[in-house]
Each structure stands twice: as structure tokens, then as C-alpha cells.
Coordinates of N, CA and C in Angstrom, one line a residue:
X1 N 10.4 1.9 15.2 CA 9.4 1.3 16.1 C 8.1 2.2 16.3
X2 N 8.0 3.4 16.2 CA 7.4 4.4 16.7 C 6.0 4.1 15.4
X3 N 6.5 4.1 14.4 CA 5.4 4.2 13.0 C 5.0 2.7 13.0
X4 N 5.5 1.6 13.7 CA 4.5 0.5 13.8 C 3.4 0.6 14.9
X5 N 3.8 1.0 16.2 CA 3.0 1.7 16.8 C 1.6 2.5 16.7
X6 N 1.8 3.4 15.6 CA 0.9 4.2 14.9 C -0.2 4.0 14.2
X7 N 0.6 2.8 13.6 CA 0.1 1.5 12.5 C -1.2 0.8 13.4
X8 N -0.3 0.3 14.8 CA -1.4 -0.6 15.1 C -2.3 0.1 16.0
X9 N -2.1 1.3 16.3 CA -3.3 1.9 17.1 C -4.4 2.5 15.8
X10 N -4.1 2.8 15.1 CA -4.3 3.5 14.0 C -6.2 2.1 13.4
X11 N -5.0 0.5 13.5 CA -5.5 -0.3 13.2 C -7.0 -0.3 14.3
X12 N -6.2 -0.5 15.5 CA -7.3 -0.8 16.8 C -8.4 0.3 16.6
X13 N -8.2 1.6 16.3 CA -9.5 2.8 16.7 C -10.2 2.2 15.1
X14 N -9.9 1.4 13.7 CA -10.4 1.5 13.1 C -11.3 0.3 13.0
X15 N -11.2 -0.7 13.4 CA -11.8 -2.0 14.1 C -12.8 -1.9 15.4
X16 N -12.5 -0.6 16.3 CA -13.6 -0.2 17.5 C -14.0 1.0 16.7
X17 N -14.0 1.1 15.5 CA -14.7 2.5 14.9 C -15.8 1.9 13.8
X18 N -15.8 0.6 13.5 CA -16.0 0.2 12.4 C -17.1 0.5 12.0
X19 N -18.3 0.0 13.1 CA -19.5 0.2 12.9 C -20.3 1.8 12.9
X20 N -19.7 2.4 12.8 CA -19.9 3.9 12.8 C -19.1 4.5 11.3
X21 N -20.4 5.6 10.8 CA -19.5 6.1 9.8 C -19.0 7.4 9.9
X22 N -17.8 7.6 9.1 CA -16.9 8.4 9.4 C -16.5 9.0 8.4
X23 N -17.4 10.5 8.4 CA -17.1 11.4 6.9 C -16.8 12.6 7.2
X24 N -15.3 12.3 8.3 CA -14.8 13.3 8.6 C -14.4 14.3 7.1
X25 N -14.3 14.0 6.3 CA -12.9 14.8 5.2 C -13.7 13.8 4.2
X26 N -14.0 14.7 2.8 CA -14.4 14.0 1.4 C -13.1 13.3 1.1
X27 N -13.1 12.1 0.0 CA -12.5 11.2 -0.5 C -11.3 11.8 -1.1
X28 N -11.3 13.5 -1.7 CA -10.4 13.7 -2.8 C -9.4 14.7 -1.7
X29 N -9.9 15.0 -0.2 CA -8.6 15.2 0.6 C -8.1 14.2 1.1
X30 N -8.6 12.9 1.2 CA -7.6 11.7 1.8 C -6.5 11.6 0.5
X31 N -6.7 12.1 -1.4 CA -6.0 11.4 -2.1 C -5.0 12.5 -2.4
X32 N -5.1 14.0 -1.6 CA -4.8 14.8 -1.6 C -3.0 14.6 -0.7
X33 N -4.0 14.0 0.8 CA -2.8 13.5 1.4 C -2.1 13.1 1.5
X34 N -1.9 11.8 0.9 CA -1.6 10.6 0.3 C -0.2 10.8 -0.6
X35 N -0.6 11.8 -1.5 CA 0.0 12.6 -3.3 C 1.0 13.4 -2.3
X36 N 0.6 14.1 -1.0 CA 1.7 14.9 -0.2 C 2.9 14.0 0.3
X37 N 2.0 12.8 0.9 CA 2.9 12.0 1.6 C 4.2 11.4 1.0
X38 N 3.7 10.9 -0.1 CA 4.7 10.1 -1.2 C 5.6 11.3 -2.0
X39 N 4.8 12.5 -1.7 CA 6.0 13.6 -2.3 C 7.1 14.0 -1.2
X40 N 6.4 13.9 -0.3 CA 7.6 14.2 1.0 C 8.7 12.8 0.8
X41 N 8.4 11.9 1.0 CA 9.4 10.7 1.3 C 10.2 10.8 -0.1
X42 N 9.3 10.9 -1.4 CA 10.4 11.5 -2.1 C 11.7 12.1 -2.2
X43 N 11.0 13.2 -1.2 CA 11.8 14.5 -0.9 C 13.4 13.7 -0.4
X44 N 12.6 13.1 1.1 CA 13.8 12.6 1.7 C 14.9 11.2 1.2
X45 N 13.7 10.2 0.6 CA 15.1 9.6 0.0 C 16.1 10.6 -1.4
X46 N 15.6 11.1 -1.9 CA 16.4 11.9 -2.8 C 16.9 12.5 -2.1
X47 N 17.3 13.5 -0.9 CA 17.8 14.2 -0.6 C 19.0 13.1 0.5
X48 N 19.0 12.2 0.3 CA 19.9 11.5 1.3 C 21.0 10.7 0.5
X49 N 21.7 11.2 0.6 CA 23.5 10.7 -0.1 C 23.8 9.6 -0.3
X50 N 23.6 9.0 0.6 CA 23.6 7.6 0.6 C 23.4 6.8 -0.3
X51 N 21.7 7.1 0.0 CA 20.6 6.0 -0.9 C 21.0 6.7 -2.8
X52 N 21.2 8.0 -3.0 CA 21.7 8.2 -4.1 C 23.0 7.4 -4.8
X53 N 24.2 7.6 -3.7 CA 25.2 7.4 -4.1 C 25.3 5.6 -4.5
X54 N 24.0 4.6 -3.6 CA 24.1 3.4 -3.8 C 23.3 3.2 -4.6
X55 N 22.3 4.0 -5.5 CA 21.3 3.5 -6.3 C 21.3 2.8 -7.2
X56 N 22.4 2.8 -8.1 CA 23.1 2.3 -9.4 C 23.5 0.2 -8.4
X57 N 23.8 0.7 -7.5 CA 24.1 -0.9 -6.9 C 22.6 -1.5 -6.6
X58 N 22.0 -1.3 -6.1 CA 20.2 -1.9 -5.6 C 19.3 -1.5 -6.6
X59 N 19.3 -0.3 -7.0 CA 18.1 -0.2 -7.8 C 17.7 -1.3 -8.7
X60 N 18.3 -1.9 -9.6 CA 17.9 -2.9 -10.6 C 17.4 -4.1 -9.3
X61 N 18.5 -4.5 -8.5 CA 17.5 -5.4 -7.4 C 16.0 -5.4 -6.8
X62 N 16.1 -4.1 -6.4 CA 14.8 -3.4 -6.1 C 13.5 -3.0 -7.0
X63 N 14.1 -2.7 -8.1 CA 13.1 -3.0 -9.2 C 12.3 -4.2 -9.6
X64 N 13.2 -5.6 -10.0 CA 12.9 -6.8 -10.0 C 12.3 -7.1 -8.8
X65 N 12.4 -7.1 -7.6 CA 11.8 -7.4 -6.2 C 10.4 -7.0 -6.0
X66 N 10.2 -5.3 -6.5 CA 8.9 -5.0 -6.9 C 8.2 -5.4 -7.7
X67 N 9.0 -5.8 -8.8 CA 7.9 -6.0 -10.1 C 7.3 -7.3 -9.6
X68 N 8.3 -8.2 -9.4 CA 8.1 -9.5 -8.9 C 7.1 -9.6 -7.9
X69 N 6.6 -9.1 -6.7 CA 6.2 -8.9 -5.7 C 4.4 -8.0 -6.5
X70 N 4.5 -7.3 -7.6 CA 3.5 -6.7 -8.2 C 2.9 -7.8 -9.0
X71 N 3.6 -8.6 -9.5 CA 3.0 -9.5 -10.1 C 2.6 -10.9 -10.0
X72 N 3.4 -10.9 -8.3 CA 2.4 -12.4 -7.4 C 1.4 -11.6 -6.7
X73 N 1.4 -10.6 -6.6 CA -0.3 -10.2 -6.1 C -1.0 -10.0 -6.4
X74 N -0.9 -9.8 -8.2 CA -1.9 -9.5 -9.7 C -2.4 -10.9 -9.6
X75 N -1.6 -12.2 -9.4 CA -1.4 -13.5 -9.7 C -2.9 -14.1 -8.9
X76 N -2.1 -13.5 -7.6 CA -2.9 -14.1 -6.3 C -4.8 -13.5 -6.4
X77 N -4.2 -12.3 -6.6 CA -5.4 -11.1 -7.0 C -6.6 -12.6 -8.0
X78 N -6.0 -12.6 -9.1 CA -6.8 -13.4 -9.9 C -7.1 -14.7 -9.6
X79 N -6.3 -15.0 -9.3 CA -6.5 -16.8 -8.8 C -7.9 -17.0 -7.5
X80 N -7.8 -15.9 -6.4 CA -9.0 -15.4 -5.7 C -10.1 -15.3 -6.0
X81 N -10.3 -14.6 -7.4 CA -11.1 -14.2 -8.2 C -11.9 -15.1 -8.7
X82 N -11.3 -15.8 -9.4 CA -11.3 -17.1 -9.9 C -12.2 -18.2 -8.9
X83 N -11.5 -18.4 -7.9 CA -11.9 -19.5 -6.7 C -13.4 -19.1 -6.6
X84 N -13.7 -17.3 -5.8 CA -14.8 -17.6 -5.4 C -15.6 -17.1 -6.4
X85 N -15.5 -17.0 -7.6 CA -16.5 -16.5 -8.5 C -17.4 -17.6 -9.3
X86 N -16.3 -18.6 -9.0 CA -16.7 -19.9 -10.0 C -17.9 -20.5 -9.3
X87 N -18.0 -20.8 -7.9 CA -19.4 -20.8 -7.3 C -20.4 -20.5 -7.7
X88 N -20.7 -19.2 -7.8 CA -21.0 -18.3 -8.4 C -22.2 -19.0 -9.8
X89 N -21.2 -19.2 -10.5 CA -21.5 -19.4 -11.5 C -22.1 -20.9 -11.6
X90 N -21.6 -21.9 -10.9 CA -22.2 -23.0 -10.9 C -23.4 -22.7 -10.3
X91 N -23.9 -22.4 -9.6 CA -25.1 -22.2 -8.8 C -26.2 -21.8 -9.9
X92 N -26.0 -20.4 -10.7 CA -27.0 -19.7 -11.4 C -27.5 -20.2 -12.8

């Protein structure tokens, strides 16, 4: 509960911040943090027995779920693309 929380306050100060800009930290420390973040959670699903010991059972599930899920949003991504560009092009 606590990290959806975080999420949506996170959301709110960035919606009452909008119109203001904000160059707290150059672009290549936010990708800095980011590279940390995903190495920590790393850290912890590997380090947790569980999620190890079940991997061989979900992983192939979990794989197909992503890929699938990666590739209706490439889908959607384009089809988007598509809709409002074609305007676009009629007009000019």
C-alpha cells in the first residue's frame, strides 16, 4: 500500500508542479538512479528462495505475459501513430 501512496503523491506534486521547470539533477543522474534501482530489486528477487526455488514453474509464464504485453503496446504504440498522423498527411 505504502509505494502506491508514493506513486500518487509523487503524481499530485507533479501535476501542481507542472508549469514550473525543474532542473533539479541533469538527465544522466535520473538514468543513473533508475540503473541503481533495478539493480537493487535485482538484488532482492534473487536473493529470495522462494521466487528462485519457483522460477523454473512461472518463468516461461511470465516471460510469454511480458513478451505478449510488450508487443500489444508496440501494436497499440503504432496503430496511434498511424490514427493521428494520417491527418496529417491528408491536410498537407
Amino acid at each position: 500500500m505504502t509505494p502506491l501512496i508514493v506513486l500518487f503523491c509523487s503524481i499530485l506534486a507533479g501535476f501542481l508542479l507542472r508549469r514550473r521547470r525543474l532542473t533539479l539533477l541533469p538527465p544522466a543522474v535520473f538514468n543513473i538512479v533508475i540503473w541503481l534501482l533495478l539493480f537493487l530489486l535485482g538484488l532482492s528477487v534473487g536473493s529470495d528462495r522462494n521466487v528462485i526455488d519457483n522460477l523454473s514453474r512461472y518463468g516461461v509464464s511470465a516471460l510469454i505475459i511480458g513478451g505478449l504485453a510488450t508487443a500489444g503496446s508496440v501494436l497499440a504504440a503504432y496503430l496511434l501513430y498511424k490514427i493521428t498522423t494520417r491527418n496529417h498527411h491528408d491536410e498537407g
